[in-house]
Amino acid sequence: MHRIRFKTSGKNDILCSAEPNKTLLAAAQEAGVVINAPCGGKGTCGKCLVRIESELKNGSFKACETSVDCEITVYLDHSNLKNTLLEDAGIITTKNLSEYAKFAMAFDIGTTTIVGYLIDMRMGEIFYTTSILNPQISFGADVITRLNYAKENGGDKLTELLRSAINSMIEEAVAHTLININQIQLVCVVGNTCMHHFFHGISTDSLCQAPFSATITEALVNRAVDCGIRIRPEGIVKALPNIGSFVGADTVSALLACELHETRDNFLLIDIGTNGELVMGSKGRMLACSAAAGPAFEGAKIDCGMRGEKGAIDHAVWEDGRLKVSVIGDGKPVGICGSGVVDVIACLTKEGIIDETGLITVPEVFDGKKVYIIVSGQESGIGAPIYLSQQDVREVQLAKGAIAAAIIMMSNELALEISHIETVYLAGAFGNYMDAENACRIGMILPALKDKIINIGNAAGEGARRAAIDPNEYARAIALAKKVEFIELANNIAFQNCFCEQMGFEQE
Ligand code: FES
């Protein structure tokens, strides 16, 4: 066995040991240390770089291709542990804390980020908000990679990671607010179907193959101790129901938060995360579907992609014949996140640098690839250009084509003209930061909807908050999930044709 010392941005190092020749990624996964591994360790994404010091090797190496063959020290990037775009939600309010107050915690378990809220059950006020990266990121950026891992190896490890992440967030909330953990009466969790199943230790095998059905769609109430969640001993864990297939409790929760089940207006709800979930309709009839948006907008599968963290290009405009970019944290850019990718592609299509088929018409060659250089090596914080490759554009075409086609398919099914949709609600962190006009410019959201878009932030979290403190809201969520009709698009020929049509870009 060889000893590994993981150096993190926290106070304490994490120590573990690994059998000879085990990969560093596998050793980290076993020890519960989070290393960003979007491709799940296939060696194709190049995003699992870590700095290593040892007798035999020093420098940056891919964790998934590095075998542990002596004692080593591994330096983990701070960005492995926190998500800056959501950090500003991390507010602590200590006003009116009563020693006898009862609290609940609500969690929105996203594929990339977990957000938790400590709520006063009497007033419904949020006392503390925290977010962390979903530690399952070490097993792949997208749910499919994680589902495949669970199919081959069982899902216990993925369940354990979620539960321990939630316990650590509870401990953090307790430590910061100085309440007693026994004051926390219940935990309410929402998440997409995969996260729901992983959290509860339910088999995800049926989500791996057609017809991609959920094992369980019903709401669940369990004793916290049975879910391995540490709150007061008699505490309970409530989970909102799933709608079907990949459309999960987080979508139910977002609908609940916006009270969309009560509206007579025609609406479209879009939650674009690592996967895309959409609901269209009105009080009379609502349809839901999922679109394989893929993790392109979370920075995975994009050569210079990264999450929305310090150093990420988050926005871009075309000025004086060139791209001008803004960077999170205002330093030199080190990569580009989803909202930046949308802006860059919108600018380049407008300027004709990307044509209607998605081809970069004036490519430069960098590292043997056809690319458009966004920031030169001198201006970037990594000593090399930050660019958009031809393959990156293709990834975005796949993602945006799927979302646009899903919108069209649902409107066809409802016999609802796109122009009759009154409001488009954009949920999720990415939706919040994305420039809606540019999302329409690249055709991810149909241009006819451009003036109807409003951002609603983390609506799933708000729904979980409501369901946590109010049994009536929880009952409403259950009724809502039964009412929304799920439509499966994956094997639908009309969807496939529409998807192909929607992959191109419109030229002005
Ligand atoms: S290249 Fe190592 S996880 Fe993707």
PDB file of N, CA and C and ligand atoms in Angstrom, residues 25 35-49 62-65 137-138 140, ligand 1:
ATOM      1  N   LEU A  25      -7.390   8.432  -9.333  1.00  0.00           N
ATOM      2  CA  LEU A  25      -8.828   8.748  -9.304  1.00  0.00           C
ATOM      3  C   LEU A  25      -9.589   7.687  -8.501  1.00  0.00           C
ATOM      4  N   ILE A  35     -12.512  14.577  -6.960  1.00  0.00           N
ATOM      5  CA  ILE A  35     -11.699  15.059  -8.082  1.00  0.00           C
ATOM      6  C   ILE A  35     -12.644  15.177  -9.261  1.00  0.00           C
ATOM      7  N   ASN A  36     -12.617  16.331  -9.908  1.00  0.00           N
ATOM      8  CA  ASN A  36     -13.501  16.554 -11.045  1.00  0.00           C
ATOM      9  C   ASN A  36     -13.141  15.570 -12.167  1.00  0.00           C
ATOM     10  N   ALA A  37     -14.082  14.723 -12.551  1.00  0.00           N
ATOM     11  CA  ALA A  37     -13.790  13.705 -13.562  1.00  0.00           C
ATOM     12  C   ALA A  37     -14.975  13.570 -14.510  1.00  0.00           C
ATOM     13  N   PRO A  38     -15.202  14.590 -15.358  1.00  0.00           N
ATOM     14  CA  PRO A  38     -16.415  14.598 -16.191  1.00  0.00           C
ATOM     15  C   PRO A  38     -16.616  13.341 -17.036  1.00  0.00           C
ATOM     16  N   CYS A  39     -15.539  12.745 -17.564  1.00  0.00           N
ATOM     17  CA  CYS A  39     -15.743  11.575 -18.424  1.00  0.00           C
ATOM     18  C   CYS A  39     -15.784  10.287 -17.611  1.00  0.00           C
ATOM     19  N   GLY A  40     -15.719  10.426 -16.288  1.00  0.00           N
ATOM     20  CA  GLY A  40     -15.833   9.249 -15.431  1.00  0.00           C
ATOM     21  C   GLY A  40     -14.580   8.391 -15.425  1.00  0.00           C
ATOM     22  N   GLY A  41     -13.450   8.963 -15.855  1.00  0.00           N
ATOM     23  CA  GLY A  41     -12.187   8.228 -15.801  1.00  0.00           C
ATOM     24  C   GLY A  41     -11.810   7.533 -17.085  1.00  0.00           C
ATOM     25  N   LYS A  42     -12.451   7.917 -18.198  1.00  0.00           N
ATOM     26  CA  LYS A  42     -12.116   7.273 -19.484  1.00  0.00           C
ATOM     27  C   LYS A  42     -10.854   7.884 -20.099  1.00  0.00           C
ATOM     28  N   GLY A  43     -10.375   8.967 -19.554  1.00  0.00           N
ATOM     29  CA  GLY A  43      -9.152   9.592 -20.080  1.00  0.00           C
ATOM     30  C   GLY A  43      -9.401  10.521 -21.245  1.00  0.00           C
ATOM     31  N   THR A  44     -10.676  10.832 -21.524  1.00  0.00           N
ATOM     32  CA  THR A  44     -10.966  11.618 -22.718  1.00  0.00           C
ATOM     33  C   THR A  44     -11.210  13.104 -22.459  1.00  0.00           C
ATOM     34  N   CYS A  45     -11.578  13.471 -21.243  1.00  0.00           N
ATOM     35  CA  CYS A  45     -11.959  14.885 -21.023  1.00  0.00           C
ATOM     36  C   CYS A  45     -10.781  15.762 -20.619  1.00  0.00           C
ATOM     37  N   GLY A  46      -9.761  15.180 -20.034  1.00  0.00           N
ATOM     38  CA  GLY A  46      -8.572  15.947 -19.643  1.00  0.00           C
ATOM     39  C   GLY A  46      -8.806  16.924 -18.506  1.00  0.00           C
ATOM     40  N   LYS A  47      -9.914  16.765 -17.767  1.00  0.00           N
ATOM     41  CA  LYS A  47     -10.261  17.756 -16.742  1.00  0.00           C
ATOM     42  C   LYS A  47      -9.882  17.303 -15.326  1.00  0.00           C
ATOM     43  N   CYS A  48      -9.269  16.123 -15.210  1.00  0.00           N
ATOM     44  CA  CYS A  48      -8.986  15.610 -13.872  1.00  0.00           C
ATOM     45  C   CYS A  48      -7.535  15.884 -13.472  1.00  0.00           C
ATOM     46  N   LEU A  49      -6.941  16.930 -14.092  1.00  0.00           N
ATOM     47  CA  LEU A  49      -5.543  17.236 -13.801  1.00  0.00           C
ATOM     48  C   LEU A  49      -5.352  17.620 -12.338  1.00  0.00           C
ATOM     49  N   LYS A  62      -3.079  13.595 -15.199  1.00  0.00           N
ATOM     50  CA  LYS A  62      -4.484  13.193 -15.151  1.00  0.00           C
ATOM     51  C   LYS A  62      -4.642  12.153 -14.046  1.00  0.00           C
ATOM     52  N   ALA A  63      -5.562  12.420 -13.128  1.00  0.00           N
ATOM     53  CA  ALA A  63      -5.747  11.499 -12.001  1.00  0.00           C
ATOM     54  C   ALA A  63      -6.217  10.129 -12.468  1.00  0.00           C
ATOM     55  N   CYS A  64      -6.967  10.101 -13.574  1.00  0.00           N
ATOM     56  CA  CYS A  64      -7.518   8.810 -14.006  1.00  0.00           C
ATOM     57  C   CYS A  64      -6.485   7.954 -14.728  1.00  0.00           C
ATOM     58  N   GLU A  65      -5.347   8.558 -15.092  1.00  0.00           N
ATOM     59  CA  GLU A  65      -4.333   7.777 -15.815  1.00  0.00           C
ATOM     60  C   GLU A  65      -3.043   7.640 -15.019  1.00  0.00           C
ATOM     61  N   ILE A 137     -19.306  13.906  -8.765  1.00  0.00           N
ATOM     62  CA  ILE A 137     -18.623  14.433  -9.954  1.00  0.00           C
ATOM     63  C   ILE A 137     -17.359  13.608 -10.252  1.00  0.00           C
ATOM     64  N   SER A 138     -16.823  12.948  -9.218  1.00  0.00           N
ATOM     65  CA  SER A 138     -15.651  12.075  -9.428  1.00  0.00           C
ATOM     66  C   SER A 138     -16.004  10.858 -10.268  1.00  0.00           C
ATOM     67  N   GLY A 140     -18.120  11.052 -12.943  1.00  0.00           N
ATOM     68  CA  GLY A 140     -18.645  11.507 -14.227  1.00  0.00           C
ATOM     69  C   GLY A 140     -19.473  12.768 -14.076  1.00  0.00           C
TER      70      GLY A 140
HETATM   71  S1  FES B   1      -9.576  12.512 -18.492  1.00  0.00           S
HETATM   72 FE1  FES B   1      -9.504  11.850 -16.466  1.00  0.00          FE
HETATM   73  S2  FES B   1     -11.559  11.874 -15.838  1.00  0.00           S
HETATM   74 FE2  FES B   1     -11.659  12.537 -17.868  1.00  0.00          FE
END
